[in-house]
Tab-separated table of C-alpha atoms in Angstrom:
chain	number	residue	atom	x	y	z
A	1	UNK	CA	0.000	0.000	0.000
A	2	UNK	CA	1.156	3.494	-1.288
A	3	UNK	CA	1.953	6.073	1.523
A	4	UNK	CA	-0.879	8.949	2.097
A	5	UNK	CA	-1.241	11.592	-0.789
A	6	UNK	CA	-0.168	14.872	0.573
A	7	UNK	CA	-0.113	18.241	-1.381
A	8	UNK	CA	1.637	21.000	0.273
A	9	UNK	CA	-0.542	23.852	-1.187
A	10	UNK	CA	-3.396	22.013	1.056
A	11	UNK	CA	-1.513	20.735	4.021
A	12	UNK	CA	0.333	23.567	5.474
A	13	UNK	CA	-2.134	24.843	7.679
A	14	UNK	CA	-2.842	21.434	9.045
A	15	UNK	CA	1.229	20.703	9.202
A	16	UNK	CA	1.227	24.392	11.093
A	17	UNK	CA	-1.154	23.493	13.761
A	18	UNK	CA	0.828	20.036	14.343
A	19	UNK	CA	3.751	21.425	15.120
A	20	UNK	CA	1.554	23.420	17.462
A	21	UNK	CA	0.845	20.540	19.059
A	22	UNK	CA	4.586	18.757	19.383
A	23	UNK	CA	5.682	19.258	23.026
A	24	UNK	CA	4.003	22.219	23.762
A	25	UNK	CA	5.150	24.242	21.137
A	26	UNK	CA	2.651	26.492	19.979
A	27	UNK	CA	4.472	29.528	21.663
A	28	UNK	CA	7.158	28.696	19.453
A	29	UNK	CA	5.823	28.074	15.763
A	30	UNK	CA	8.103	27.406	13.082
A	31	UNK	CA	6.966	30.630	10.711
A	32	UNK	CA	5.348	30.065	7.810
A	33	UNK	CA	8.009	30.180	4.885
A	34	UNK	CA	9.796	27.327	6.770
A	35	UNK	CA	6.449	25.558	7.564
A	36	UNK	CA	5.404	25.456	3.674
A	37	UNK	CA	9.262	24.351	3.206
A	38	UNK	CA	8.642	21.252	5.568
A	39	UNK	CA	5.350	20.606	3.267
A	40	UNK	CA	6.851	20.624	0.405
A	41	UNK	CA	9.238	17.858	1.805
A	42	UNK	CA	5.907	15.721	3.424
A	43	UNK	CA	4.579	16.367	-0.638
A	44	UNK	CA	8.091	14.985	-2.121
A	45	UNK	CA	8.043	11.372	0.363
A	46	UNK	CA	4.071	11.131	-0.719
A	47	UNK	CA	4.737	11.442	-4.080
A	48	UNK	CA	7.598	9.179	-4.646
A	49	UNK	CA	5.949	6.974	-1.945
A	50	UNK	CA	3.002	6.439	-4.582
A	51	UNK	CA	5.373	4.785	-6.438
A	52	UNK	CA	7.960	2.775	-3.535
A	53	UNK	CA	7.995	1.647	0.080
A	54	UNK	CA	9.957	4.971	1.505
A	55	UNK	CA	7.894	5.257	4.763
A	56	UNK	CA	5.252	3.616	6.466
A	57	UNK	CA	2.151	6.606	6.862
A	58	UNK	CA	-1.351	5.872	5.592
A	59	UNK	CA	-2.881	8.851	7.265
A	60	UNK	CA	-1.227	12.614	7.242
A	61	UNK	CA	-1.113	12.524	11.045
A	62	UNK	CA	1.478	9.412	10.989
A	63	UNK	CA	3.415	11.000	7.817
A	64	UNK	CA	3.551	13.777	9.805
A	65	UNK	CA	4.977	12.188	12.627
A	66	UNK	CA	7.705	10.454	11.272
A	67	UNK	CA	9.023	13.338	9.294
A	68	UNK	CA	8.506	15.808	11.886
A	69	UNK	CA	8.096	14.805	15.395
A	70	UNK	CA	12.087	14.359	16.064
A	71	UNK	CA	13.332	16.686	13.754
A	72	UNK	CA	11.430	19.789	16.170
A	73	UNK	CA	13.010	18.411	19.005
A	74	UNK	CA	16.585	18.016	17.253
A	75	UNK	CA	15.913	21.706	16.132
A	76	UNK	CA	16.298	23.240	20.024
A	77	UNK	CA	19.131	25.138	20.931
A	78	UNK	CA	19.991	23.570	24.056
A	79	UNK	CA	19.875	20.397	21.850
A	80	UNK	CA	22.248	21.291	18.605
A	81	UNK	CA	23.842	24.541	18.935
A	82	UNK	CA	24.665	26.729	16.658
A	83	UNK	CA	26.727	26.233	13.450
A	84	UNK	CA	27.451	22.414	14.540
A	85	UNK	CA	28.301	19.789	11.630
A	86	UNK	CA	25.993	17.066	12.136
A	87	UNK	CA	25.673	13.059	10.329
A	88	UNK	CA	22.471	11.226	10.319
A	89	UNK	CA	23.621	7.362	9.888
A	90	UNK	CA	21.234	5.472	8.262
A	91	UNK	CA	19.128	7.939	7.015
A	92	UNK	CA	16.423	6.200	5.382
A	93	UNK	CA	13.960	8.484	3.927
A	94	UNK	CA	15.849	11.907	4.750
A	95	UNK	CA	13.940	11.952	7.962
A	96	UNK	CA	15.087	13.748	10.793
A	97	UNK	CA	17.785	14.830	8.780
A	98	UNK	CA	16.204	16.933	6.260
A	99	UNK	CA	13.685	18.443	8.255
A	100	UNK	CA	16.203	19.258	10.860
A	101	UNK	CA	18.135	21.596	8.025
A	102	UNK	CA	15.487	23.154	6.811
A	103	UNK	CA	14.133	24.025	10.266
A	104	UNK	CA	18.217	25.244	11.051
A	105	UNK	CA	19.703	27.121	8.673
A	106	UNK	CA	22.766	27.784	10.481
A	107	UNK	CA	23.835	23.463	10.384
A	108	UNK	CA	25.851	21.453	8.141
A	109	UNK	CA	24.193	17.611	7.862
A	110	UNK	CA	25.483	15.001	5.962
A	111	UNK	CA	23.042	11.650	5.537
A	112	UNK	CA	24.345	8.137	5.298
A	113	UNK	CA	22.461	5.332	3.689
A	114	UNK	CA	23.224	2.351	2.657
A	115	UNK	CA	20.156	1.748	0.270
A	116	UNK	CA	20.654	2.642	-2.812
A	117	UNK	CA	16.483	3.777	-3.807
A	118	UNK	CA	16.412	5.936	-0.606
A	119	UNK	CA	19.790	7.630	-1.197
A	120	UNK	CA	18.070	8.468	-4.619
A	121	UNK	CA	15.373	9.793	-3.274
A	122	UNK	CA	17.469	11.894	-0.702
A	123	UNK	CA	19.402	13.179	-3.176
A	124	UNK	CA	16.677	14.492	-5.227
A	125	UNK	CA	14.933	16.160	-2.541
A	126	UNK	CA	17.934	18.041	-1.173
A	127	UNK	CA	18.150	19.457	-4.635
A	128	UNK	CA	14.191	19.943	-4.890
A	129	UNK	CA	14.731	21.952	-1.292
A	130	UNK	CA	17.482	23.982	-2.622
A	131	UNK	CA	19.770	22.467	0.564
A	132	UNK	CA	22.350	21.072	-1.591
A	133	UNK	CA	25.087	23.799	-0.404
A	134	UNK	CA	24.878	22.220	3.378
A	135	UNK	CA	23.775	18.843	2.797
A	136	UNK	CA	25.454	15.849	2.110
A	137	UNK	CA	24.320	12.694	0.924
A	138	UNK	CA	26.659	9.767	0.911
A	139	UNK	CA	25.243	5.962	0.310
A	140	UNK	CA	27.069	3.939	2.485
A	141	UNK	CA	27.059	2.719	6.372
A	142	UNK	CA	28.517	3.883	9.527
A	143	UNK	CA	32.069	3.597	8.883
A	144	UNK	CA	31.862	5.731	6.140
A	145	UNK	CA	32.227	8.711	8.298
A	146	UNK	CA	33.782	6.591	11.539
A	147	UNK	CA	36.930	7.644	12.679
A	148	UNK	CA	39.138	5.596	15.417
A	149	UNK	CA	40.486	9.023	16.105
A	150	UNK	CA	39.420	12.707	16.153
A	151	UNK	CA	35.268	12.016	14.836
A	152	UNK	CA	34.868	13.843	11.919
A	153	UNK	CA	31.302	15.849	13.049
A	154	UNK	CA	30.626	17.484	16.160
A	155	UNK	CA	27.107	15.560	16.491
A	156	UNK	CA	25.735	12.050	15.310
A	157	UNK	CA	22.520	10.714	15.465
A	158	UNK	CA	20.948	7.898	14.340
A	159	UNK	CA	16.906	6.587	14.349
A	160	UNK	CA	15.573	3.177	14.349
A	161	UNK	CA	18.726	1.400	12.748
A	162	UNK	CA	20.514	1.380	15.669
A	163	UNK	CA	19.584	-0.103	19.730
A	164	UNK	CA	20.399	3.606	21.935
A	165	UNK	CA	23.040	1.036	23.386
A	166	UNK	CA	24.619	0.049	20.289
A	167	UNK	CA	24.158	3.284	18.656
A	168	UNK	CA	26.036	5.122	21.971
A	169	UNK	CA	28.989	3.356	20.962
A	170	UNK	CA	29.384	3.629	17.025
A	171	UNK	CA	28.519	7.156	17.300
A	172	UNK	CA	31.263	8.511	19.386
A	173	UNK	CA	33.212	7.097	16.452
A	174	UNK	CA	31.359	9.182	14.261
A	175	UNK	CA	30.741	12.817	16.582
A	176	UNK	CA	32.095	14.570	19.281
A	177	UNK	CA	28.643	13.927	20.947
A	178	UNK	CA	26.174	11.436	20.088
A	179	UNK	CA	22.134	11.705	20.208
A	180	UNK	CA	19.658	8.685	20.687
A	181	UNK	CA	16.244	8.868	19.801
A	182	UNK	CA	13.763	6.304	21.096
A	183	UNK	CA	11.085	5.494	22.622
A	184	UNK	CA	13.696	3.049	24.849
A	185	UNK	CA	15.199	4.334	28.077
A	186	UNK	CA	18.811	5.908	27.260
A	187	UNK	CA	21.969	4.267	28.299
A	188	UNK	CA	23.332	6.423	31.362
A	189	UNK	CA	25.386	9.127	31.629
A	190	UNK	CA	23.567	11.542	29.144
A	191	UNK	CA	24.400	14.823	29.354
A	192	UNK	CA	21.273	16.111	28.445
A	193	UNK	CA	17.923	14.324	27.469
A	194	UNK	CA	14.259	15.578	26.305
A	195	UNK	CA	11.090	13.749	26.784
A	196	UNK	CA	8.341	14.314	24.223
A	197	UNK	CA	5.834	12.381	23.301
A	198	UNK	CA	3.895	11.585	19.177
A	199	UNK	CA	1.102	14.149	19.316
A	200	UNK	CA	-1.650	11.471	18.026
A	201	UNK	CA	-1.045	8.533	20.139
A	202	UNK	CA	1.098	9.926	23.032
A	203	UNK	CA	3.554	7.058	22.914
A	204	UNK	CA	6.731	8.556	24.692
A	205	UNK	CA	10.052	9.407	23.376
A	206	UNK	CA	13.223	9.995	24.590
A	207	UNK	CA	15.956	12.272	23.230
A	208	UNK	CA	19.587	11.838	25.147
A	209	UNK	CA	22.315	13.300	24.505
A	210	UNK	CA	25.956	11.967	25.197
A	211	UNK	CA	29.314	13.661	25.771
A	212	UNK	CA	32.602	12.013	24.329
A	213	UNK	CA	33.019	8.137	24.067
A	214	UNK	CA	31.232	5.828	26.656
A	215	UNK	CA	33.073	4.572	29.624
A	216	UNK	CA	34.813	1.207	29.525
């Protein structure tokens, strides 16, 4: 079954008052030329979803969600600061990534994916978006941009490919600091971490943030 049409002309307000509606955010709206700019990304995965499996959403709400819900909370300040370099490893779809630089236009992301019709896909939306200056794509896995020294970004994150255990460790390879998002507890020792739940069916999630590699 084909992912849920979406047209952005139609679905901005509704994508608007969503984001309203993420963790208590509706004192702190994403304006509207970066709103339609996230809609015209939501209309991009429905359209080429009509024609491959690229994400799992049969209703706007749960496109929505998986585009957007962890890409608002990546998008904080106290999360990423300013002007950080950031790698999404195994990138799927473009999402949190892609969302996350269009919400922040001050970050540098590079995506990693090792399959070959999503890295396709990413590619042509970055250029659709007009993000190819500060986005990367590069089809491959995580030790494409692992380093056994200095990591090469100063964030990594990863969603869904990854345990938060397993992905604590192969992502202080990657970044100075690494981010889980789950709806798992963290490992401990996170410097920083954000609960949040999916606006629809308030199933909780957990964003942590870690600090150099973990502890022997």
């Amino acid at each position: 079954m084909a992912v849920v049409k979406f047209r952005a002309e139609d679905g901005a307000p509704e994508l608007q008052r969503f984001i309203q509606s993420v963790d208590g955010r509706g004192e702190a709206a994403v304006d509207d030329a970066r709103c339609r700019r996230l809609a015209d990304f939501a209309e991009l995965v429905s359209t080429f979803g009509q024609r491959t499996d690229l994400v799992s959403a049969r209703t706007v709400a749960a496109l929505f969600e998986v585009l957007f819900v962890d890409a608002l909370i990546l998008a904080r300040e106290d999360v990423i600061a300013l002007h950080e370099t950031v790698v999404d490893v195994g990138a799927g779809a473009g999402a949190p990534a892609i969302p996350l630089a269009l919400l922040r236009e001050d970050l540098s992301v590079t995506l990693v994916e090792p399959r070959r019709k999503r890295v396709a896909f990413m590619r042509s939306a970055v250029g659709s978006l007009g993000l190819a200056p500060r986005v990367k794509i590069i089809e491959g896995r995580d030790d494409a941009v692992s380093s056994a020294g200095h990591p090469s970004f100063s964030v990594a994150f990863s969603r869904a490919t990854f345990s938060p255990e397993a992905w604590r460790e192969i992502g202080a390879a990657c970044g100075q600091r690494v981010i889980t998002l789950s709806a798992d507890e963290p490992p401990a020792g996170a410097s920083h971490r954000v609960n949040y739940q999916t606006p629809s069916t308030r199933a909780p999630r957990v964003l942590a943030v870690f600090s150099g590699p973990p502890e022997a």
